[in-house]
Amino acid sequence: TQSTRPQRLLHAVQKNATRGDPRSVVKAIDNFCRQKEWAMNVGDEKGCILDSVVSEVNPVTVLELGTYCGYSTVRIASLLPPRAKIITLEFNPDYAKIARQVIAWAGLEDKIQVVEGPSGEWIPKMKEQFGVKTFDLVFLDHWKDRYLPDTKLLEDCGLLRKGSILLADNVICPGTPDYLEYVRNSPRYKSQYFKSHLEYTKAEDGLEKSVFLG
Ligand SMILES: O=C(CSCCNC(=O)c1cc(-c2ccc(F)cc2)cc(O)c1O)c1ccc(O)c(O)c1
Ligand SMILES: [Mg+2]
């Protein structure tokens, strides 16, 4: 039977990356996506912006919306302080299965919890299910029309605190116009746009970093 792109991406990691070495896993995926097949990872260019925001925030609790194959999950987790944790939500069970194996190859299972299901259902259960108080950093990279409703849900569930950072991928391509309008015009956020390119291409894209003001 024909393999899927996530399966081929995982094989490239197992073939070319060193077990327990997150940076080699990131490199192997970027090489696969540049040389073999494009895939919707945040990629190396936007990944460097992600790295700088994670290093600056130094978060203890991270929420990622949209795991896909775990590329950004591994990127973020490899920069977290010892006791810090990342919860990553993925709707698609096939993606989640691949992501768990990519994360295991990187040796980061202890810092990462992959949760399967719709973000709209899981966000209201975060406190009771995972003992989360608030998130220091949220990386939005799932369905682009879920960024705004899920942000409002995070606010309503008391999962953001004064200073929580939202970092959103793809605000230009594919684009998240309603989300951008909200975080850029709401008095409850201070927003900043980091211009970049759509992963592995020359098309414009960027990340929007928004600080929740409480
Ligand atoms: O894929 C999903 C939804 S989550 C992935 C969201 N991410 C994107 O869509 C995304 C897309 C692009 C992009 C794609 C084509 C272009 F021409 C240009 C850009 C880039 C990104 O960086 C992204 O993050 C899913 C869920 C449940 C299911 O059952 C299922 O089959 C699929
Ligand atoms: Mg993306």
Short mmCIF file of C-alpha atoms and ligand atoms in Angstrom, two decimals:
data_model
loop_
_atom_site.label_atom_id
_atom_site.label_comp_id
_atom_site.label_asym_id
_atom_site.label_seq_id
_atom_site.Cartn_x
_atom_site.Cartn_y
_atom_site.Cartn_z
CA THR A 1 0.00 0.00 0.00
CA GLN A 2 1.14 3.55 -0.77
CA SER A 3 2.85 5.43 2.04
CA THR A 4 1.69 8.88 3.14
CA ARG A 5 3.81 12.03 3.15
CA PRO A 6 4.01 12.07 6.98
CA GLN A 7 5.22 8.44 6.87
CA ARG A 8 7.91 9.34 4.32
CA LEU A 9 8.91 12.32 6.48
CA LEU A 10 9.23 10.02 9.53
CA HIS A 11 11.40 7.58 7.52
CA ALA A 12 13.67 10.45 6.51
CA VAL A 13 14.09 11.31 10.21
CA GLN A 14 14.83 7.69 11.18
CA LYS A 15 17.31 7.39 8.29
CA ASN A 16 19.13 10.74 8.62
CA ALA A 17 18.78 12.01 12.20
CA THR A 18 20.61 10.87 15.33
CA ARG A 19 18.40 9.40 18.07
CA GLY A 20 18.16 11.80 21.01
CA ASP A 21 19.43 14.77 19.00
CA PRO A 22 16.52 17.21 18.42
CA ARG A 23 18.53 19.55 16.19
CA SER A 24 19.41 16.68 13.83
CA VAL A 25 15.69 15.77 13.67
CA VAL A 26 14.82 19.37 12.71
CA LYS A 27 17.60 19.38 10.10
CA ALA A 28 16.50 16.04 8.62
CA ILE A 29 12.91 17.27 8.20
CA ASP A 30 14.00 20.57 6.61
CA ASN A 31 16.29 18.71 4.18
CA PHE A 32 13.49 16.28 3.31
CA CYS A 33 11.07 19.15 2.67
CA ARG A 34 13.57 21.14 0.59
CA GLN A 35 14.97 18.26 -1.43
CA LYS A 36 12.13 15.73 -1.64
CA GLU A 37 8.58 16.87 -0.70
CA TRP A 38 7.12 20.13 0.61
CA ALA A 39 5.27 19.70 3.93
CA MET A 40 3.45 22.18 6.17
CA ASN A 41 6.08 22.45 8.94
CA VAL A 42 6.81 25.97 10.20
CA GLY A 43 10.21 25.42 8.54
CA ASP A 44 13.73 26.73 9.10
CA GLU A 45 13.24 30.45 8.35
CA LYS A 46 10.10 31.01 10.48
CA GLY A 47 11.56 28.38 12.85
CA CYS A 48 14.39 30.75 13.75
CA ILE A 49 11.85 33.43 14.70
CA LEU A 50 9.97 30.79 16.75
CA ASP A 51 13.26 29.85 18.48
CA SER A 52 14.00 33.47 19.40
CA VAL A 53 10.51 34.03 20.85
CA VAL A 54 10.68 30.76 22.87
CA SER A 55 14.14 31.67 24.20
CA GLU A 56 12.96 35.17 25.15
CA VAL A 57 9.76 33.94 26.88
CA ASN A 58 11.47 30.94 28.54
CA PRO A 59 8.03 29.36 29.12
CA VAL A 60 7.23 26.71 31.75
CA THR A 61 3.85 25.80 30.21
CA VAL A 62 3.35 25.79 26.43
CA LEU A 63 0.28 24.96 24.34
CA GLU A 64 0.71 24.13 20.65
CA LEU A 65 -2.42 23.98 18.46
CA GLY A 66 -1.69 21.80 15.45
CA THR A 67 1.07 19.20 15.86
CA TYR A 68 1.20 17.77 12.31
CA CYS A 69 4.47 15.74 12.31
CA GLY A 70 5.90 17.35 15.43
CA TYR A 71 8.53 19.58 13.77
CA SER A 72 7.69 22.75 15.74
CA THR A 73 6.94 20.67 18.83
CA VAL A 74 10.52 19.33 18.76
CA ARG A 75 11.89 22.81 17.97
CA ILE A 76 10.11 24.36 20.95
CA ALA A 77 10.71 21.49 23.41
CA SER A 78 14.45 21.42 22.67
CA LEU A 79 14.66 25.01 24.02
CA LEU A 80 12.56 24.53 27.19
CA PRO A 81 14.03 24.67 30.72
CA PRO A 82 14.18 21.27 32.59
CA ARG A 83 10.70 21.04 34.21
CA ALA A 84 8.86 22.88 31.43
CA LYS A 85 6.16 21.05 29.47
CA ILE A 86 4.39 21.42 26.14
CA ILE A 87 0.88 20.16 25.42
CA THR A 88 0.26 19.81 21.69
CA LEU A 89 -3.23 19.26 20.23
CA GLU A 90 -3.74 17.41 16.94
CA PHE A 91 -7.14 16.66 15.38
CA ASN A 92 -5.87 14.14 12.82
CA PRO A 93 -5.00 10.76 14.42
CA ASP A 94 -2.67 9.80 11.57
CA TYR A 95 -0.64 12.99 12.06
CA ALA A 96 -0.58 12.41 15.84
CA LYS A 97 0.77 8.86 15.35
CA ILE A 98 3.66 10.12 13.20
CA ALA A 99 4.35 13.06 15.56
CA ARG A 100 4.72 10.74 18.56
CA GLN A 101 7.39 8.77 16.67
CA VAL A 102 9.25 11.91 15.55
CA ILE A 103 9.16 13.20 19.15
CA ALA A 104 10.41 9.83 20.45
CA TRP A 105 13.30 9.85 17.93
CA ALA A 106 14.29 13.28 19.27
CA GLY A 107 14.15 11.87 22.82
CA LEU A 108 11.73 14.56 24.00
CA GLU A 109 8.77 12.41 25.13
CA ASP A 110 9.13 13.54 28.77
CA LYS A 111 8.57 17.20 27.90
CA ILE A 112 5.75 16.74 25.39
CA GLN A 113 2.15 15.54 25.70
CA VAL A 114 0.43 14.87 22.35
CA VAL A 115 -3.37 15.10 22.75
CA GLU A 116 -5.70 13.96 19.95
CA GLY A 117 -9.00 15.65 19.21
CA PRO A 118 -10.64 18.98 18.39
CA SER A 119 -9.10 22.02 20.09
CA GLY A 120 -12.58 23.45 20.75
CA GLU A 121 -13.38 20.45 22.95
CA TRP A 122 -9.99 20.07 24.66
CA ILE A 123 -9.28 23.71 25.62
CA PRO A 124 -12.16 23.86 28.17
CA LYS A 125 -10.80 20.65 29.77
CA MET A 126 -7.15 21.73 30.09
CA LYS A 127 -7.32 22.72 33.76
CA GLU A 128 -9.10 19.59 35.02
CA GLN A 129 -7.36 17.09 32.71
CA PHE A 130 -3.77 18.36 32.80
CA GLY A 131 -3.62 20.52 35.93
CA VAL A 132 -2.73 23.56 33.83
CA LYS A 133 -3.31 26.97 35.45
CA THR A 134 -2.33 29.31 32.59
CA PHE A 135 -0.12 29.04 29.49
CA ASP A 136 3.01 31.14 29.21
CA LEU A 137 3.17 30.58 25.45
CA VAL A 138 0.60 29.41 22.86
CA PHE A 139 1.79 28.49 19.33
CA LEU A 140 -1.15 28.57 16.87
CA ASP A 141 -0.57 26.43 13.77
CA HIS A 142 -3.81 24.50 13.23
CA TRP A 143 -6.87 25.24 11.08
CA LYS A 144 -6.60 28.90 10.21
CA ASP A 145 -10.32 29.54 10.86
CA ARG A 146 -9.91 28.17 14.40
CA TYR A 147 -7.28 30.71 15.53
CA LEU A 148 -9.84 33.36 16.56
CA PRO A 149 -12.48 31.15 18.20
CA ASP A 150 -9.80 29.21 20.10
CA THR A 151 -8.14 32.44 21.28
CA LYS A 152 -11.48 33.65 22.65
CA LEU A 153 -11.95 30.22 24.26
CA LEU A 154 -8.52 30.44 25.92
CA GLU A 155 -9.51 33.87 27.32
CA ASP A 156 -12.91 32.65 28.53
CA CYS A 157 -11.40 29.54 30.19
CA GLY A 158 -8.92 31.71 32.12
CA LEU A 159 -5.97 29.98 30.46
CA LEU A 160 -4.16 33.25 29.64
CA ARG A 161 -2.52 35.51 32.22
CA LYS A 162 -1.10 39.04 32.00
CA GLY A 163 1.99 38.57 29.81
CA SER A 164 0.97 35.29 28.11
CA ILE A 165 2.34 35.20 24.56
CA LEU A 166 0.39 34.03 21.50
CA LEU A 167 2.56 33.23 18.47
CA ALA A 168 0.58 32.50 15.29
CA ASP A 169 1.92 30.87 12.11
CA ASN A 170 0.57 31.54 8.59
CA VAL A 171 -1.04 34.90 9.26
CA ILE A 172 -0.43 35.81 5.57
CA CYS A 173 -0.39 32.40 3.82
CA PRO A 174 -2.87 30.69 4.00
CA GLY A 175 -3.90 33.71 6.11
CA THR A 176 -5.94 34.33 9.24
CA PRO A 177 -7.62 37.72 8.57
CA ASP A 178 -10.22 37.64 11.35
CA TYR A 179 -7.59 36.60 13.94
CA LEU A 180 -5.17 39.34 12.80
CA GLU A 181 -7.88 42.00 12.93
CA TYR A 182 -8.79 40.89 16.47
CA VAL A 183 -5.32 40.80 18.06
CA ARG A 184 -4.22 43.98 16.27
CA ASN A 185 -7.30 46.02 17.31
CA SER A 186 -8.20 44.57 20.71
CA PRO A 187 -7.05 46.69 23.70
CA ARG A 188 -6.31 43.36 25.43
CA TYR A 189 -3.34 42.55 23.14
CA LYS A 190 -0.10 44.17 22.05
CA SER A 191 0.79 42.67 18.64
CA GLN A 192 3.90 42.54 16.47
CA TYR A 193 4.32 41.08 12.97
CA PHE A 194 7.48 39.15 12.00
CA LYS A 195 7.70 39.12 8.21
CA SER A 196 9.11 35.93 6.71
CA HIS A 197 8.31 33.40 3.98
CA LEU A 198 6.04 30.40 3.62
CA GLU A 199 8.13 27.37 4.61
CA TYR A 200 10.53 26.20 1.88
CA THR A 201 9.20 28.78 -0.63
CA LYS A 202 9.63 32.42 -1.69
CA ALA A 203 5.99 33.32 -0.98
CA GLU A 204 5.39 35.85 1.76
CA ASP A 205 4.20 34.64 5.14
CA GLY A 206 4.87 35.67 8.72
CA LEU A 207 4.33 35.11 12.41
CA GLU A 208 2.21 37.38 14.62
CA LYS A 209 3.35 37.67 18.24
CA SER A 210 0.67 38.98 20.61
CA VAL A 211 1.07 39.70 24.33
CA PHE A 212 -2.13 39.25 26.40
CA LEU A 213 -2.45 42.36 28.61
CA GLY A 214 -5.03 40.82 30.98
O1 LIG B 1 -4.56 19.73 8.15
C1 LIG B 1 -5.44 19.72 8.96
C2 LIG B 1 -5.73 20.92 9.82
S1 LIG B 1 -4.42 21.26 10.84
C3 LIG B 1 -3.16 21.79 9.76
C4 LIG B 1 -3.22 23.28 9.71
N1 LIG B 1 -2.10 23.88 8.98
C5 LIG B 1 -2.26 24.21 7.72
O2 LIG B 1 -3.31 23.97 7.13
C6 LIG B 1 -1.12 24.87 7.00
C7 LIG B 1 -1.21 25.02 5.62
C8 LIG B 1 -0.16 25.63 4.91
C9 LIG B 1 -0.26 25.80 3.45
C10 LIG B 1 -0.83 24.80 2.65
C11 LIG B 1 -0.93 24.96 1.29
C12 LIG B 1 -0.43 26.12 0.69
F1 LIG B 1 -0.49 26.27 -0.65
C13 LIG B 1 0.14 27.10 1.46
C14 LIG B 1 0.21 26.94 2.83
C15 LIG B 1 0.99 26.06 5.58
C16 LIG B 1 1.07 25.91 6.96
O3 LIG B 1 2.17 26.31 7.65
C17 LIG B 1 0.02 25.32 7.68
O4 LIG B 1 0.14 25.23 9.04
C18 LIG B 1 -6.30 18.52 9.10
C19 LIG B 1 -6.99 18.30 10.26
C20 LIG B 1 -7.80 17.19 10.35
C21 LIG B 1 -7.91 16.33 9.30
O5 LIG B 1 -8.69 15.22 9.37
C22 LIG B 1 -7.17 16.57 8.13
O6 LIG B 1 -7.31 15.64 7.13
C23 LIG B 1 -6.36 17.64 8.03
MG MG B 2 1.81 26.47 9.72
#
